[in-house]
GROMACS .gro file of C-alpha atoms in nm:
model
  398
    1MET     CA    1   6.676  11.807   9.856
    2ALA     CA    2   7.059  11.740   9.841
    3GLU     CA    3   7.174  11.415   9.738
    4ASN     CA    4   7.463  11.308   9.994
    5VAL     CA    5   7.668  10.999  10.009
    6LEU     CA    6   7.772  10.827  10.345
    7ILE     CA    7   8.063  10.622  10.342
    8VAL     CA    8   8.128  10.357  10.641
    9HIS     CA    9   8.409  10.107  10.746
   10GLY     CA   10   8.357   9.802  10.952
   11GLY     CA   11   8.577   9.554  11.067
   12GLY     CA   12   8.962   9.488  11.011
   13PRO     CA   13   9.128   9.700  10.771
   14THR     CA   14   9.331   9.611  10.467
   15ALA     CA   15   9.590   9.769  10.244
   16VAL     CA   16   9.337   9.893   9.990
   17ILE     CA   17   9.022   9.989  10.173
   18ASN     CA   18   9.091  10.372  10.145
   19SER     CA   19   9.141  10.294   9.767
   20SER     CA   20   8.767  10.205   9.759
   21LEU     CA   21   8.699  10.524   9.957
   22TYR     CA   22   8.899  10.695   9.705
   23GLY     CA   23   8.695  10.565   9.405
   24VAL     CA   24   8.371  10.673   9.580
   25ILE     CA   25   8.503  10.998   9.596
   26GLU     CA   26   8.614  11.040   9.237
   27GLU     CA   27   8.301  10.875   9.127
   28ALA     CA   28   8.104  11.137   9.309
   29LYS     CA   29   8.277  11.405   9.130
   30LYS     CA   30   8.211  11.242   8.806
   31ILE     CA   31   7.846  11.237   8.868
   32GLY     CA   32   7.835  11.597   8.958
   33LYS     CA   33   7.527  11.601   9.124
   34ILE     CA   34   7.647  11.477   9.480
   35ASP     CA   35   7.691  11.780   9.716
   36LYS     CA   36   7.872  11.602  10.009
   37VAL     CA   37   8.045  11.261  10.061
   38TYR     CA   38   8.033  11.197  10.427
   39ALA     CA   39   8.262  10.978  10.595
   40ALA     CA   40   8.140  10.805  10.909
   41ILE     CA   41   8.462  10.857  11.157
   42GLY     CA   42   8.481  10.539  11.362
   43GLY     CA   43   8.260  10.304  11.174
   44SER     CA   44   7.899  10.238  11.240
   45GLU     CA   45   7.932  10.394  11.588
   46GLY     CA   46   8.014  10.716  11.415
   47ILE     CA   47   7.686  10.708  11.227
   48LEU     CA   48   7.488  10.709  11.569
   49LYS     CA   49   7.717  10.987  11.717
   50GLU     CA   50   7.700  11.185  11.392
   51ARG     CA   51   8.058  11.208  11.344
   52PHE     CA   52   8.060  11.307  10.985
   53LEU     CA   53   8.316  11.442  10.757
   54ASN     CA   54   8.266  11.587  10.403
   55LEU     CA   55   8.564  11.451  10.198
   56LEU     CA   56   8.494  11.651   9.909
   57GLU     CA   57   8.617  11.953  10.099
   58PHE     CA   58   8.973  11.798  10.077
   59PRO     CA   59   9.216  11.895   9.793
   60GLU     CA   60   9.320  11.610   9.559
   61GLU     CA   61   9.675  11.596   9.644
   62LYS     CA   62   9.543  11.481  10.013
   63LEU     CA   63   9.281  11.254   9.872
   64LYS     CA   64   9.529  11.069   9.652
   65LEU     CA   65   9.730  10.957   9.976
   66LEU     CA   66   9.421  10.735  10.015
   67LEU     CA   67   9.555  10.504   9.751
   68GLU     CA   68   9.882  10.457   9.966
   69THR     CA   69   9.767  10.477  10.304
   70PRO     CA   70   9.736  10.166  10.514
   71ALA     CA   71   9.445  10.067  10.744
   72THR     CA   72   9.120  10.297  10.740
   73ALA     CA   73   9.179  10.668  10.727
   74ILE     CA   74   8.841  10.711  10.853
   75GLY     CA   75   8.821  10.459  11.140
   76SER     CA   76   8.651  10.152  11.185
   77SER     CA   77   8.478   9.954  11.455
   78ARG     CA   78   8.344   9.631  11.567
   79TYR     CA   79   8.042   9.801  11.715
   80ALA     CA   80   7.769   9.573  11.822
   81LEU     CA   81   7.452   9.746  11.669
   82GLU     CA   82   7.102   9.676  11.805
   83GLN     CA   83   6.779   9.678  11.609
   84GLU     CA   84   6.688  10.019  11.758
   85ASP     CA   85   7.028  10.144  11.662
   86TYR     CA   86   6.939  10.066  11.273
   87GLU     CA   87   6.614  10.237  11.327
   88ALA     CA   88   6.767  10.519  11.467
   89MET     CA   89   6.992  10.565  11.145
   90VAL     CA   90   6.690  10.668  10.917
   91ALA     CA   91   6.647  10.994  11.120
   92ILE     CA   92   7.010  11.070  11.091
   93PHE     CA   93   7.040  11.006  10.732
   94LYS     CA   94   6.734  11.221  10.684
   95LYS     CA   95   6.891  11.499  10.891
   96TYR     CA   96   7.203  11.515  10.672
   97GLU     CA   97   7.016  11.456  10.345
   98ILE     CA   98   7.213  11.125  10.286
   99LYS     CA   99   7.030  10.947  10.006
  100TYR     CA  100   7.346  10.663   9.920
  101VAL     CA  101   7.470  10.490  10.223
  102LEU     CA  102   7.767  10.274  10.119
  103LEU     CA  103   7.921  10.010  10.368
  104ASN     CA  104   8.277   9.887  10.310
  105GLY     CA  105   8.356   9.558  10.495
  106GLY     CA  106   8.372   9.194  10.546
  107ASN     CA  107   8.094   8.939  10.638
  108GLY     CA  108   8.006   9.109  10.927
  109THR     CA  109   7.961   9.466  10.763
  110MET     CA  110   7.766   9.300  10.480
  111ASP     CA  111   7.511   9.171  10.752
  112THR     CA  112   7.504   9.531  10.874
  113CYS     CA  113   7.432   9.659  10.518
  114GLY     CA  114   7.139   9.397  10.493
  115ARG     CA  115   7.007   9.538  10.824
  116VAL     CA  116   7.055   9.913  10.731
  117TYR     CA  117   6.875   9.854  10.388
  118GLU     CA  118   6.590   9.684  10.551
  119VAL     CA  119   6.519   9.977  10.766
  120CYS     CA  120   6.581  10.236  10.462
  121LYS     CA  121   6.404  10.023  10.169
  122ASN     CA  122   6.100  10.252  10.206
  123GLU     CA  123   6.265  10.577  10.259
  124ASP     CA  124   6.422  10.621   9.928
  125ILE     CA  125   6.791  10.583  10.085
  126ARG     CA  126   6.983  10.356   9.875
  127VAL     CA  127   7.219  10.097  10.056
  128VAL     CA  128   7.512   9.922   9.867
  129GLY     CA  129   7.789   9.700  10.010
  130ILE     CA  130   8.154   9.740   9.903
  131PRO     CA  131   8.329   9.409   9.983
  132LYS     CA  132   8.649   9.430  10.177
  133THR     CA  133   8.839   9.130  10.361
  134ILE     CA  134   9.196   9.003  10.345
  135ASP     CA  135   9.040   8.645  10.474
  136ASN     CA  136   8.855   8.637  10.115
  137ASP     CA  137   8.557   8.465  10.261
  138ILE     CA  138   8.276   8.645  10.137
  139ALA     CA  139   8.027   8.460   9.936
  140ILE     CA  140   7.964   8.435   9.573
  141THR     CA  141   8.228   8.723   9.459
  142ASP     CA  142   8.532   8.556   9.323
  143HIS     CA  143   8.758   8.770   9.555
  144THR     CA  144   8.766   9.065   9.753
  145PRO     CA  145   8.962   9.391   9.767
  146GLY     CA  146   9.235   9.324  10.020
  147TYR     CA  147   9.309   8.975   9.971
  148GLY     CA  148   9.531   9.036   9.673
  149SER     CA  149   9.764   9.253   9.901
  150ALA     CA  150   9.765   9.017  10.185
  151ALA     CA  151   9.839   8.717   9.959
  152ARG     CA  152  10.127   8.922   9.811
  153TYR     CA  153  10.261   8.976  10.139
  154ILE     CA  154  10.248   8.634  10.263
  155ALA     CA  155  10.414   8.510   9.943
  156ALA     CA  156  10.689   8.755   9.950
  157THR     CA  157  10.765   8.697  10.302
  158THR     CA  158  10.761   8.317  10.277
  159ALA     CA  159  11.017   8.365   9.990
  160GLU     CA  160  11.243   8.582  10.202
  161VAL     CA  161  11.238   8.359  10.500
  162GLY     CA  162  11.266   8.048  10.273
  163VAL     CA  163  11.618   8.207  10.142
  164ASP     CA  164  11.737   8.284  10.484
  165VAL     CA  165  11.654   7.907  10.621
  166LYS     CA  166  11.812   7.785  10.285
  167SER     CA  167  12.118   7.954  10.358
  168LEU     CA  168  12.162   7.818  10.715
  169PRO     CA  169  11.959   7.504  10.687
  170ILE     CA  170  11.958   7.396  11.062
  171HIS     CA  171  11.604   7.450  11.169
  172VAL     CA  172  11.239   7.448  11.112
  173CYS     CA  173  11.067   7.779  11.069
  174ILE     CA  174  10.666   7.824  11.113
  175ILE     CA  175  10.477   8.109  10.991
  176GLU     CA  176  10.146   8.184  11.089
  177ALA     CA  177   9.912   8.352  10.860
  178MET     CA  178   9.573   8.527  10.947
  179GLY     CA  179   9.236   8.339  10.856
  180ARG     CA  180   9.055   8.192  11.150
  181ASN     CA  181   8.822   7.965  10.925
  182ALA     CA  182   8.933   8.018  10.565
  183GLY     CA  183   9.289   7.936  10.459
  184TRP     CA  184   9.295   8.189  10.152
  185ILE     CA  185   9.612   8.387  10.299
  186THR     CA  186   9.789   8.073  10.401
  187ALA     CA  187   9.755   7.901  10.058
  188ALA     CA  188   9.873   8.215   9.868
  189SER     CA  189  10.209   8.130  10.038
  190ALA     CA  190  10.238   7.851   9.767
  191LEU     CA  191  10.323   8.165   9.522
  192ALA     CA  192  10.649   8.207   9.684
  193ARG     CA  193  10.810   7.912   9.483
  194LYS     CA  194  10.992   8.007   9.188
  195LYS     CA  195  11.126   7.638   9.115
  196PRO     CA  196  11.064   7.278   9.267
  197GLY     CA  197  11.188   7.246   9.630
  198ASP     CA  198  11.137   7.615   9.708
  199ALA     CA  199  10.973   7.713  10.033
  200PRO     CA  200  10.705   7.683  10.161
  201HIS     CA  201  10.764   7.312  10.185
  202LEU     CA  202  10.439   7.251  10.402
  203ILE     CA  203  10.113   7.428  10.402
  204TYR     CA  204   9.835   7.357  10.637
  205LEU     CA  205   9.477   7.494  10.593
  206PRO     CA  206   9.193   7.515  10.852
  207GLU     CA  207   8.958   7.370  10.597
  208ARG     CA  208   9.122   7.011  10.684
  209PRO     CA  209   9.164   6.868  11.014
  210PHE     CA  210   9.495   6.890  11.123
  211HIS     CA  211   9.674   6.560  11.239
  212GLU     CA  212   9.978   6.625  11.454
  213ALA     CA  213  10.146   6.272  11.374
  214GLU     CA  214  10.134   6.350  11.004
  215PHE     CA  215  10.275   6.703  11.042
  216LEU     CA  216  10.580   6.578  11.243
  217GLU     CA  217  10.640   6.311  10.991
  218ASP     CA  218  10.639   6.547  10.721
  219VAL     CA  219  10.877   6.785  10.897
  220LYS     CA  220  11.109   6.500  11.013
  221ARG     CA  221  11.141   6.384  10.637
  222ILE     CA  222  11.185   6.734  10.506
  223HIS     CA  223  11.442   6.821  10.763
  224GLU     CA  224  11.636   6.489  10.685
  225GLU     CA  225  11.633   6.581  10.324
  226LYS     CA  226  11.712   6.958  10.328
  227GLY     CA  227  11.811   7.050  10.673
  228GLY     CA  228  11.599   7.349  10.691
  229VAL     CA  229  11.199   7.362  10.658
  230VAL     CA  230  10.952   7.628  10.626
  231VAL     CA  231  10.618   7.555  10.707
  232VAL     CA  232  10.317   7.804  10.656
  233VAL     CA  233   9.982   7.737  10.893
  234SER     CA  234   9.651   7.913  10.939
  235GLU     CA  235   9.568   8.055  11.282
  236GLY     CA  236   9.244   7.857  11.260
  237LEU     CA  237   9.393   7.513  11.258
  238LYS     CA  238   9.154   7.242  11.408
  239ASN     CA  239   9.173   6.877  11.513
  240GLU     CA  240   8.934   6.610  11.388
  241ALA     CA  241   8.700   6.702  11.652
  242GLY     CA  242   8.682   7.066  11.520
  243GLU     CA  243   8.855   7.201  11.818
  244PRO     CA  244   9.148   7.454  11.772
  245ILE     CA  245   9.482   7.261  11.827
  246VAL     CA  246   9.584   7.565  12.076
  247PRO     CA  247   9.398   7.569  12.392
  248PRO     CA  248   9.225   7.915  12.473
  249ILE     CA  249   9.411   8.126  12.691
  250PHE     CA  250   9.151   8.384  12.781
  251LYS     CA  251   8.757   8.392  12.738
  252THR     CA  252   8.496   8.689  12.791
  253GLU     CA  253   8.122   8.683  12.716
  254ARG     CA  254   8.180   8.780  12.366
  255ALA     CA  255   8.507   8.636  12.257
  256THR     CA  256   8.785   8.353  12.321
  257TYR     CA  257   9.107   8.426  12.265
  258TYR     CA  258   9.385   8.146  12.186
  259GLY     CA  259   9.750   8.106  12.169
  260ASP     CA  260   9.975   8.143  11.872
  261VAL     CA  261   9.963   7.840  11.654
  262SER     CA  262  10.302   7.899  11.530
  263ALA     CA  263  10.473   7.891  11.862
  264TYR     CA  264  10.270   7.600  11.967
  265LEU     CA  265  10.389   7.405  11.651
  266ALA     CA  266  10.752   7.497  11.686
  267GLU     CA  267  10.759   7.381  12.036
  268LEU     CA  268  10.593   7.068  11.935
  269VAL     CA  269  10.909   7.004  11.688
  270ILE     CA  270  11.157   7.094  11.957
  271LYS     CA  271  10.981   6.862  12.188
  272LYS     CA  272  10.869   6.580  11.986
  273LEU     CA  273  11.177   6.568  11.731
  274GLY     CA  274  11.443   6.740  11.887
  275ILE     CA  275  11.491   6.970  11.595
  276LYS     CA  276  11.569   7.339  11.657
  277ALA     CA  277  11.231   7.524  11.573
  278ARG     CA  278  11.119   7.912  11.559
  279SER     CA  279  10.787   8.076  11.496
  280GLU     CA  280  10.694   8.367  11.310
  281LYS     CA  281  10.386   8.545  11.326
  282PRO     CA  282  10.354   8.851  11.073
  283GLY     CA  283   9.960   8.918  11.196
  284ILE     CA  284   9.856   9.290  11.124
  285CYS     CA  285  10.206   9.353  10.932
  286GLY     CA  286  10.051   9.133  10.650
  287ARG     CA  287   9.715   9.352  10.630
  288ALA     CA  288   9.886   9.677  10.672
  289SER     CA  289  10.194   9.677  10.445
  290ILE     CA  290  10.202   9.936  10.157
  291ALA     CA  291  10.536   9.805  10.061
  292TRP     CA  292  10.391   9.480   9.938
  293GLN     CA  293  10.037   9.612   9.815
  294SER     CA  294   9.908   9.465   9.493
  295PRO     CA  295   9.847   9.692   9.219
  296VAL     CA  296   9.580   9.464   9.093
  297ASP     CA  297   9.409   9.477   9.435
  298ARG     CA  298   9.448   9.862   9.454
  299GLU     CA  299   9.300   9.924   9.111
  300GLU     CA  300   9.004   9.676   9.207
  301ALA     CA  301   8.952   9.823   9.517
  302VAL     CA  302   8.894  10.170   9.363
  303LEU     CA  303   8.667  10.007   9.119
  304ALA     CA  304   8.468   9.849   9.379
  305GLY     CA  305   8.416  10.201   9.532
  306SER     CA  306   8.334  10.357   9.186
  307GLU     CA  307   8.055  10.093   9.128
  308ALA     CA  308   7.900  10.085   9.430
  309LEU     CA  309   7.798  10.462   9.382
  310LYS     CA  310   7.722  10.429   9.051
  311ALA     CA  311   7.495  10.125   9.139
  312ALA     CA  312   7.342  10.334   9.413
  313VAL     CA  313   7.272  10.656   9.192
  314ALA     CA  314   7.124  10.433   8.909
  315GLY     CA  315   6.857  10.320   9.180
  316GLN     CA  316   6.976   9.984   9.296
  317SER     CA  317   6.979   9.900   9.682
  318GLY     CA  318   7.031   9.625   9.927
  319VAL     CA  319   7.308   9.470   9.695
  320MET     CA  320   7.683   9.444   9.713
  321VAL     CA  321   7.961   9.502   9.448
  322GLY     CA  322   8.076   9.144   9.316
  323PHE     CA  323   8.381   9.053   9.127
  324ILE     CA  324   8.303   8.761   8.860
  325ARG     CA  325   8.597   8.599   8.691
  326ASP     CA  326   8.574   8.572   8.325
  327GLU     CA  327   8.671   8.209   8.299
  328GLU     CA  328   8.608   8.113   7.953
  329ALA     CA  329   8.813   8.419   7.821
  330GLU     CA  330   9.087   8.356   8.061
  331LYS     CA  331   9.117   7.997   7.939
  332ALA     CA  332   9.137   8.101   7.562
  333ASP     CA  333   9.419   8.348   7.603
  334GLY     CA  334   9.564   8.332   7.954
  335VAL     CA  335   9.501   8.670   8.052
  336TYR     CA  336   9.314   8.766   8.384
  337ARG     CA  337   8.994   8.918   8.336
  338MET     CA  338   8.701   9.006   8.572
  339HIS     CA  339   8.410   9.218   8.552
  340THR     CA  340   8.144   9.361   8.846
  341GLU     CA  341   7.801   9.272   8.911
  342MET     CA  342   7.555   9.354   9.184
  343ILE     CA  343   7.463   9.046   9.409
  344PRO     CA  344   7.178   9.065   9.635
  345ILE     CA  345   7.311   9.134   9.982
  346LYS     CA  346   7.082   8.863  10.154
  347GLU     CA  347   7.298   8.602   9.942
  348VAL     CA  348   7.603   8.711  10.126
  349MET     CA  349   7.494   8.811  10.472
  350MET     CA  350   7.710   8.605  10.733
  351TYR     CA  351   7.806   8.344  10.483
  352GLU     CA  352   8.157   8.201  10.501
  353ARG     CA  353   8.337   8.120  10.193
  354THR     CA  354   8.632   7.879  10.219
  355ILE     CA  355   8.886   7.704  10.006
  356PRO     CA  356   8.722   7.429   9.792
  357GLU     CA  357   8.875   7.063   9.811
  358SER     CA  358   8.988   7.101   9.458
  359CYS     CA  359   9.238   7.332   9.583
  360MET     CA  360   9.375   7.123   9.853
  361ASN     CA  361   9.602   6.811   9.812
  362GLU     CA  362   9.525   6.468   9.933
  363ARG     CA  363   9.744   6.464  10.231
  364GLY     CA  364   9.650   6.822  10.311
  365ASN     CA  365   9.975   6.966  10.346
  366ASP     CA  366  10.000   7.161  10.034
  367VAL     CA  367   9.766   7.332   9.764
  368THR     CA  368   9.720   7.232   9.414
  369GLU     CA  369   9.789   7.400   9.090
  370GLU     CA  370   9.426   7.492   9.051
  371PHE     CA  371   9.457   7.730   9.354
  372ILE     CA  372   9.795   7.860   9.220
  373ARG     CA  373   9.649   7.942   8.877
  374TRP     CA  374   9.352   8.116   9.036
  375CYS     CA  375   9.537   8.325   9.286
  376ARG     CA  376   9.845   8.427   9.071
  377PRO     CA  377   9.706   8.720   8.889
  378LEU     CA  378   9.554   8.873   9.208
  379ILE     CA  379   9.904   8.942   9.377
  380GLY     CA  380  10.040   9.146   9.088
  381PRO     CA  381  10.383   9.160   8.939
  382GLU     CA  382  10.626   8.876   8.995
  383LEU     CA  383  10.797   8.859   9.321
  384ARG     CA  384  11.189   8.928   9.311
  385ASP     CA  385  11.436   8.673   9.196
  386PHE     CA  386  11.706   8.573   9.434
  387ILE     CA  387  12.055   8.455   9.346
  388ASP     CA  388  12.227   8.146   9.528
  389PHE     CA  389  12.578   8.090   9.448
  390ARG     CA  390  12.590   7.753   9.611
  391GLU     CA  391  12.363   7.613   9.372
  392LEU     CA  392  12.599   7.774   9.089
  393TYR     CA  393  12.870   7.609   9.242
  394GLU     CA  394  12.722   7.268   9.267
  395GLN     CA  395  12.610   7.315   8.892
  396HIS     CA  396  12.986   7.395   8.792
  397ALA     CA  397  13.138   7.104   9.024
  398GLN     CA  398  12.916   6.868   8.843
   0.00000   0.00000   0.00000
């Protein structure tokens, strides 16, 4: 019997999900005994429709493009699987002589991974999860492939917006970052700061209740001091009652859609403070940007794919590749290090990891130095330096 691999992408893509795919393909070539590396075209639904493409048939020059291709080159989905769907997969895997099933995605996909493992565990079909999410909210692993690039994007964008607002300091700019319940991306905007006083001036995370009065007070104070204010907020901000601060605009049986938090807060600033304000919502730009892709993130995504296949071939199943930070070594010499470990999939299924209290300041409008130290290595090289002749003029005048 042939030993074929199937890789499946699930949920929202990232700037490096294709790098994990590349890692699987390259590892399959090294192993040698792998006959085919099938991609399920269109996510989990592609399994049921038997939409499989053998990626080993493509030349290396094409495959290398995966490292710099945004989104997912094989397609993803949020298809709602039923128990009978999982059971039907076993026959399909056997039909195509698939021995190794690798599911690459976030919390929902890891839940799917666990369920696929349950129906396959007595069939000599090994199932391994490859973590992926810009939200960085998968349990146990120190961070997830996709996050470093999203963090680099929001930090760079905030730095650029900060320079713009500082050059014409007459308004408040509110940037909305992705992350419904976890503020990891929003928090990464703090890495835009090169020196004290740089943007962002305020950061609001969904892990803390949002207090409208305190927000307006903070904005007013900074505006009086600087003229221009840059605020970064999470799309998932909630009030003390745990309700989104923006009312829902549309509901279905499966989902509720809310308005833009940044637009809501900009309007609030105008109405309550009489200050010019505008909103920015990078949204998908932040998870699709190859221009701001973190090389550290890309390399770790390749590693995650490679390690997943290694583990499956070695006999492991029902596990997910996890990144473990080598904290003691890091403290000793200040050099970022991490290693991979296999985490039982049942320990990560549908568990959401949020920012710890120690990473948020007391007032809830900024992050702490602990978060910055943790996040800094993940975004890769230092961001660009900018010049400000007005500052040089002021220094000269003194």
